CSV table of C-alpha atoms in Angstrom, one decimal:
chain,number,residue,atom,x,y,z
A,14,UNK,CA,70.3,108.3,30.9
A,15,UNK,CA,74.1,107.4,30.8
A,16,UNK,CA,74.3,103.7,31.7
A,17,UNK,CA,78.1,102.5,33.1
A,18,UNK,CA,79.2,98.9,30.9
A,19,UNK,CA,78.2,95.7,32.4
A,20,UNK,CA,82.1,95.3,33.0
A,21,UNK,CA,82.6,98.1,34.6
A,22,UNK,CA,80.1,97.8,37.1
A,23,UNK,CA,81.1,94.7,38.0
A,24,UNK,CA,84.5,95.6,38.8
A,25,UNK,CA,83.3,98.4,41.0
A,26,UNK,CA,81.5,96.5,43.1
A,27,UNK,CA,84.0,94.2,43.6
A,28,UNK,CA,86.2,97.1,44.9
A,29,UNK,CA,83.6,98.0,47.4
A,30,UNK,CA,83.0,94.1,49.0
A,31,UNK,CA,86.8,93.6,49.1
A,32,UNK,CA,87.0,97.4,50.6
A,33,UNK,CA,84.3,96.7,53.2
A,34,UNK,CA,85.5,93.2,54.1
A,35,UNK,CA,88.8,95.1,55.0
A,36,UNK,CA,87.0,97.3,57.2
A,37,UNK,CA,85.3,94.5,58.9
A,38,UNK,CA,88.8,92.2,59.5
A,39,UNK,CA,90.3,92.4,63.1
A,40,UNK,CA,93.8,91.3,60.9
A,41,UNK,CA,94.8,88.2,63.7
A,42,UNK,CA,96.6,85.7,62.6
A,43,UNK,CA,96.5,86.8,59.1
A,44,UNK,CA,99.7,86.2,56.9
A,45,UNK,CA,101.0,89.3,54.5
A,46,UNK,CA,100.4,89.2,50.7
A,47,UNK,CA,103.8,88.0,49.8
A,48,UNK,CA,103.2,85.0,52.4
A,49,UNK,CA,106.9,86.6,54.3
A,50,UNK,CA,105.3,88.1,56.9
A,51,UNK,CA,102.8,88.1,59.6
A,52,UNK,CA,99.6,91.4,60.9
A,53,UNK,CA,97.5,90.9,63.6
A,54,UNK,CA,97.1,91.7,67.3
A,55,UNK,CA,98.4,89.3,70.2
A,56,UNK,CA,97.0,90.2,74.1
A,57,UNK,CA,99.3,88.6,76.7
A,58,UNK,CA,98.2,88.5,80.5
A,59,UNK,CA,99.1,86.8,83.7
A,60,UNK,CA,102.8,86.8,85.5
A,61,UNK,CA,104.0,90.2,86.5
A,62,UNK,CA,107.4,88.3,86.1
A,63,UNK,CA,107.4,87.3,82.6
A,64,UNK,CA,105.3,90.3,81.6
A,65,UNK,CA,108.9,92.5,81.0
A,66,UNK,CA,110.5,90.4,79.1
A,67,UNK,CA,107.1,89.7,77.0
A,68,UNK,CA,107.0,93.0,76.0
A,69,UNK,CA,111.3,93.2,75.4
A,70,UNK,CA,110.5,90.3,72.9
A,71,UNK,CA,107.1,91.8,71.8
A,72,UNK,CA,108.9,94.6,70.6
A,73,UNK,CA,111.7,92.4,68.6
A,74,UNK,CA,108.9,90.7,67.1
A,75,UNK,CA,107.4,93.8,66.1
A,76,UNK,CA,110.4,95.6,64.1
A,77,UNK,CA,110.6,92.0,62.5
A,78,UNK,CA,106.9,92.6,61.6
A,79,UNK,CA,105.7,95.6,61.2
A,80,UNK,CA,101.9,94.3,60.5
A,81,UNK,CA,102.1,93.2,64.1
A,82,UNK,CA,100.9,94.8,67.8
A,83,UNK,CA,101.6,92.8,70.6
A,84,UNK,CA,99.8,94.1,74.3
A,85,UNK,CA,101.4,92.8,77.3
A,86,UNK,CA,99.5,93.2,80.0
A,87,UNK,CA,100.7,91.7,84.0
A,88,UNK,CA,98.0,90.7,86.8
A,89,UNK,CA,99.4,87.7,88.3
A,90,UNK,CA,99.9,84.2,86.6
A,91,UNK,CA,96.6,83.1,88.1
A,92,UNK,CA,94.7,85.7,85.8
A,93,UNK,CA,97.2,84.7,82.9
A,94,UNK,CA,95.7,80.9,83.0
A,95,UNK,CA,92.6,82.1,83.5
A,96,UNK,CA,92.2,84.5,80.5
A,97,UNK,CA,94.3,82.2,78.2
A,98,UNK,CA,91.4,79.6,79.0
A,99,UNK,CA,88.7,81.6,78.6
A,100,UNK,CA,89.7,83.4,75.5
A,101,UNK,CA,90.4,87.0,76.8
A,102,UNK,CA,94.1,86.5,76.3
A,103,UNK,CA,95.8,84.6,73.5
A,104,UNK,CA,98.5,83.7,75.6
A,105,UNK,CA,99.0,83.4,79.4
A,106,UNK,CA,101.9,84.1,80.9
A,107,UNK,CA,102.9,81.7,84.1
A,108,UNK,CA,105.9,81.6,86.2
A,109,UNK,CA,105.3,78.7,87.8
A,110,UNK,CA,104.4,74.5,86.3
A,111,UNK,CA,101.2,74.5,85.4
A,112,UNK,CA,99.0,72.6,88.4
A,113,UNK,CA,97.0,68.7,87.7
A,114,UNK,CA,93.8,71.1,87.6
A,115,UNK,CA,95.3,73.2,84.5
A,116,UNK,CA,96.4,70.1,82.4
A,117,UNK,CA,93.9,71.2,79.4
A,118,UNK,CA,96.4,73.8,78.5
A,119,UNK,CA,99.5,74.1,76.9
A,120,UNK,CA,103.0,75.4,78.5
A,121,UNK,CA,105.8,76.4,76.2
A,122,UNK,CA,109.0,77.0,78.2
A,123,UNK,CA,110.6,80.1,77.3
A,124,UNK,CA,113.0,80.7,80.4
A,125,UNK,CA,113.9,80.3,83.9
A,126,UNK,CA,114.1,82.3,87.1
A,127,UNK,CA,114.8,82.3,90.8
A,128,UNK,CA,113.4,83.6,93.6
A,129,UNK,CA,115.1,85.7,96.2
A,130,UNK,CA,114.9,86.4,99.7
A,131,UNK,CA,115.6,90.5,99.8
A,132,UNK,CA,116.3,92.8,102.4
A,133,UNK,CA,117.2,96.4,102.8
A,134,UNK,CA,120.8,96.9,101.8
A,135,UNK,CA,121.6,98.8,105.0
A,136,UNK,CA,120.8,94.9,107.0
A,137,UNK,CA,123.9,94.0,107.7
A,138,UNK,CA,122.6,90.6,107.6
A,139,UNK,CA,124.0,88.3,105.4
A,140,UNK,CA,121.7,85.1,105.6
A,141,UNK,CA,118.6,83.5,106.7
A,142,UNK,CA,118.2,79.9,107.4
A,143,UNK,CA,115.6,78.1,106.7
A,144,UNK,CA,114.0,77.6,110.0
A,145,UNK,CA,114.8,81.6,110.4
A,146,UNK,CA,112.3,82.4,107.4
A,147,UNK,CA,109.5,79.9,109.1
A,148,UNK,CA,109.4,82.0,112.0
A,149,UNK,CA,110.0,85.4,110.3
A,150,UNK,CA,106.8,84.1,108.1
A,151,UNK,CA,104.7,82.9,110.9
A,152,UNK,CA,104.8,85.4,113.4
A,153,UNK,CA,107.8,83.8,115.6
A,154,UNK,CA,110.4,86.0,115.3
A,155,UNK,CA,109.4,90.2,115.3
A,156,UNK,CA,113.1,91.5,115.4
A,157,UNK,CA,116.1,90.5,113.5
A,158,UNK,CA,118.1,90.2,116.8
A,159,UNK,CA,116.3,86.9,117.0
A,160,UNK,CA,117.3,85.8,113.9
A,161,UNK,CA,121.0,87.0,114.3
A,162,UNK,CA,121.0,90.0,113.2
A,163,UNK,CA,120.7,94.1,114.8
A,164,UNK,CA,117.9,95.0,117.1
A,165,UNK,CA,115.7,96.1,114.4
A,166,UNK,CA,111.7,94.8,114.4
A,167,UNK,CA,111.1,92.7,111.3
A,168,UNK,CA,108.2,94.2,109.0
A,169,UNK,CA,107.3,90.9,106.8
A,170,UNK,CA,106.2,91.6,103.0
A,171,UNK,CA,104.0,89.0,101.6
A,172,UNK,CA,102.3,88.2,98.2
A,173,UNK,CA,98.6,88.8,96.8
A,174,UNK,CA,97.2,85.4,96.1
A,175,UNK,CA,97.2,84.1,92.1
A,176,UNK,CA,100.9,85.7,92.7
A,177,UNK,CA,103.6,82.5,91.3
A,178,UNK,CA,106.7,84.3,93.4
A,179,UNK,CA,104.3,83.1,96.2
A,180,UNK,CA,103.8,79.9,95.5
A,181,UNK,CA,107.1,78.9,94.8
A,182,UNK,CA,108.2,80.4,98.6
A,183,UNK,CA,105.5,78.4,100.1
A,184,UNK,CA,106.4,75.0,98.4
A,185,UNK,CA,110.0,75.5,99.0
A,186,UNK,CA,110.0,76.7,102.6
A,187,UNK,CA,106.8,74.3,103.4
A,188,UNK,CA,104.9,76.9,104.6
A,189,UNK,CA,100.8,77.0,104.6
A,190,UNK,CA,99.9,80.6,103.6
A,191,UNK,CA,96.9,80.8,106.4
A,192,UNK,CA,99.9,80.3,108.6
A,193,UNK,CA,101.6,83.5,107.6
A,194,UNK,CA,101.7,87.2,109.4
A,195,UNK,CA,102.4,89.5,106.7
A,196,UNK,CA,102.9,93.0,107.8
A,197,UNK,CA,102.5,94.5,104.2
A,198,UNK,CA,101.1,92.6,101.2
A,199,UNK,CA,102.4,93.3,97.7
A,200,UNK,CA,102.0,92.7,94.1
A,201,UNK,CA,104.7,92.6,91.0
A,202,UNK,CA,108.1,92.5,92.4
A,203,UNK,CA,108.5,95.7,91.7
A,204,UNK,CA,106.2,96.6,94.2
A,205,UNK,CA,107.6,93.8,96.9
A,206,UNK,CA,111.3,95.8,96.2
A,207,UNK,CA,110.0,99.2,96.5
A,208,UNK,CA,108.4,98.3,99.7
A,209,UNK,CA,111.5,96.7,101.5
A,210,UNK,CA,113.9,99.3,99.8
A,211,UNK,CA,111.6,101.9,101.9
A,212,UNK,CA,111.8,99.8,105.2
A,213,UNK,CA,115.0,99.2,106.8
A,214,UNK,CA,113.7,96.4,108.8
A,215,UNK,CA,111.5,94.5,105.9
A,216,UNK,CA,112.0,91.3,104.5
A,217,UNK,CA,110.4,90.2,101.2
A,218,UNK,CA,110.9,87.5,98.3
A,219,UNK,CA,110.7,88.7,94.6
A,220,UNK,CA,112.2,87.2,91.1
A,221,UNK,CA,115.9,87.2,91.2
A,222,UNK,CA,115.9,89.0,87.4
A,223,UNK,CA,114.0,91.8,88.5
A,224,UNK,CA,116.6,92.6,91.7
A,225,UNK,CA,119.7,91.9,90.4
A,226,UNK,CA,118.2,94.6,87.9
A,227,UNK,CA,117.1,97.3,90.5
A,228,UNK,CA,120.3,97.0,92.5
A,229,UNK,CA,122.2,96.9,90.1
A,230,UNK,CA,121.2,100.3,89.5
A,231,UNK,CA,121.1,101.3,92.7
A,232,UNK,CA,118.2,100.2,94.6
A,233,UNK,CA,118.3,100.0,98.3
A,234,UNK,CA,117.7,96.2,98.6
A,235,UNK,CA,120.4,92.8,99.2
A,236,UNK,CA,120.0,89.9,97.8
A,237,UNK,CA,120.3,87.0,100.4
A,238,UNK,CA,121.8,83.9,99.5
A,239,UNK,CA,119.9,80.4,100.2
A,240,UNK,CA,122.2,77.4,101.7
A,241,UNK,CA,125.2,79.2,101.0
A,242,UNK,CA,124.4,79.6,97.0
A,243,UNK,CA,124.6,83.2,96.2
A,244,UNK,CA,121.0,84.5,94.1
A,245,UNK,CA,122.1,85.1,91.0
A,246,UNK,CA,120.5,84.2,87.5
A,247,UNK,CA,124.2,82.8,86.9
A,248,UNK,CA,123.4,80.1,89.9
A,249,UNK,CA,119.8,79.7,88.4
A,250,UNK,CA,121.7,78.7,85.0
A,251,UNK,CA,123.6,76.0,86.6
A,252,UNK,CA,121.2,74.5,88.8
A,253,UNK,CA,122.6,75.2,92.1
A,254,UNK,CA,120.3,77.8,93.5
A,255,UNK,CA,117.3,75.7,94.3
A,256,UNK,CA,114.0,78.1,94.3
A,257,UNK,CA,113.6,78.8,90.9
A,258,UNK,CA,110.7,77.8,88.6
A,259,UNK,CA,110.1,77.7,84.9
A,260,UNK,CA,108.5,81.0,82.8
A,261,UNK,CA,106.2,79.7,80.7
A,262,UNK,CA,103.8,80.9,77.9
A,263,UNK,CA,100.3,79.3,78.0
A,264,UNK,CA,97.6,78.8,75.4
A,265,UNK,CA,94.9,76.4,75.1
A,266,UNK,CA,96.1,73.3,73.1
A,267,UNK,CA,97.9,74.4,69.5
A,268,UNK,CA,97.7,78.2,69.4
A,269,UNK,CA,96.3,79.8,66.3
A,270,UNK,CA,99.2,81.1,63.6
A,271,UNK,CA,100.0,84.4,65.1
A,272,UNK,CA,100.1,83.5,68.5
A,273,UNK,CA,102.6,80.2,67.3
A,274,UNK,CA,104.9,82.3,65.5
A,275,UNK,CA,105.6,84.5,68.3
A,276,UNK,CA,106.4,81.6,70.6
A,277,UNK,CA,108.6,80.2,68.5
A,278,UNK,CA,110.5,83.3,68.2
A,279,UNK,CA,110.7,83.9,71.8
A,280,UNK,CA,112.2,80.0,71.8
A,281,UNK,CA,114.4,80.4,69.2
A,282,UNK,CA,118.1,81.1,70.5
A,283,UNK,CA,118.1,84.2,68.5
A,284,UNK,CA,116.6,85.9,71.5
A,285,UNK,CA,118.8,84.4,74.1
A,286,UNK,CA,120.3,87.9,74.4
A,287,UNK,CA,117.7,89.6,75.5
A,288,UNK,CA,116.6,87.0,78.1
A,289,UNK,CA,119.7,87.4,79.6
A,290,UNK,CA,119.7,91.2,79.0
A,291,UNK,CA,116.4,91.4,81.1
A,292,UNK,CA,117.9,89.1,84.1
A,293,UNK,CA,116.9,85.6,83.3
A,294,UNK,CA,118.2,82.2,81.9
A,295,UNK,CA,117.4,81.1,78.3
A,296,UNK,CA,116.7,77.5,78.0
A,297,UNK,CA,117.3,75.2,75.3
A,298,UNK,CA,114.6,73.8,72.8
């Protein structure tokens, strides 16, 4: 019988463990032969409000590195923390400061937002007070005539819980969400601005990025403006429009490789354009 050389059987097996060890690898985190480049997969979760410009930047990051898949997926920055913690996401995505109780994970800032009052554009109302949006909220005032504007009943659009854009409502109006008579409740803020763009007498709150966005091209909604400070990502940037919050990516302590290359991309200011291209305000790091 034909028997192969000692050398050459040697070297074929090798072939086959480095072949099947390939076939075995998942590729995270794992740096290109010529040590340039990065391959893996990266699953984000969490803030319906971060999760477009997540994937914008995913995609950069991708034509940079071609070994490289990034998944964004939205559900509300509550299920961002929580799958970043547990492992089911590699990073979180969180528009809001991360709460005492979430102090075991890491926040990297990656831009900023407001939040905006909205209403149908045909309302020919052109602010709310304060004390207006209390009892809008909390079942005191049903028609806008109460509130100043045309004898039209008010239909009040609310947030899911684990929903950031709520949050940062409540804190800033000092309103306790068992307190509050929502007619419809919603989830992304695309969904809050379809619903009041359908209603002519709704009222909702979404991220001012994402509405200066849809009416800009042509959405039936107004943006309201808060104390006299028009909502605008441009006000955001300076500080004088007062309900915003922070973006943030999250991870649990020092992320692995892959996941910290990506966030130092997305907080390098070679992707300040396309933070403002998607409606919000780069920050400096």
């Amino acid at each position: 019988m034909y028997r192969l050389p000692a050398i050459f059987f040697l070297l074929l097996m090798t072939v086959v463990v480095v072949g099947c060890g390939d076939q075995h690898s998942t590729g995270d985190n794992i740096p290109s032969p010529n040590g340039s480049d990065l391959r893996g997969r990266l699953t984000l979760t969490g803030s319906s409000t971060v999760a477009p410009l997540a994937a914008e930047l995913g995609k950069r990051f991708e034509r940079l590195h071609p070994g490289v898949r990034i998944d964004v997926q939205s559900g509300g920055t509550g299920t961002g923390i929580a799958d970043a913690r547990t492992g089911v996401a590699d990073i979180g995505m969180a528009s809001r400061p991360l709460k005492d109780s979430e102090m075991d994970l890491t926040a990297h800032h990656i831009a900023a937002d407001g939040v905006a009052l909205i209403v149908h554009a045909s309302n020919p109302v052109t602010e709310v007070s304060a004390e207006h949006v209390v009892a809008i909220y909390t079942n005191g005032a049903h028609n806008w005539n109460q509130v100043g504007g045309p004898d039209l009943e008010i239909t009040v659009v609310h947030k899911a819980e684990g929903r950031a854009t709520l949050e940062v409502f409540l804190k800033h109006f000092k309103i306790d969400n068992p307190t509050v008579k929502a007619d419809v409740i919603v989830g992304d803020n695309e969904h809050g601005i379809k619903t009041v763009a359908a209603a002519k007498g709704a009222i909702g709150y979404v991220s001012i990025g994402t509405a200066e966005a849809d009416a800009k091209a042509g959405v039936l909604i107004k943006l309201l403006p808060l104390n006299g400070v028009a909502a605008t990502t441009d006000n955001v940037a300076s500080g004088k429009f007062l309900m915003s919050r922070p973006l943030h990516f999250v991870t649990i302590e020092d992320p692995p490789p892959l996941a910290a290359a990506f966030i130092q991309f997305c907080q390098s200011q070679e992707v300040h354009d396309t933070i403002v291209a998607q409606y919000f305000v780069p920050v400096p790091h």
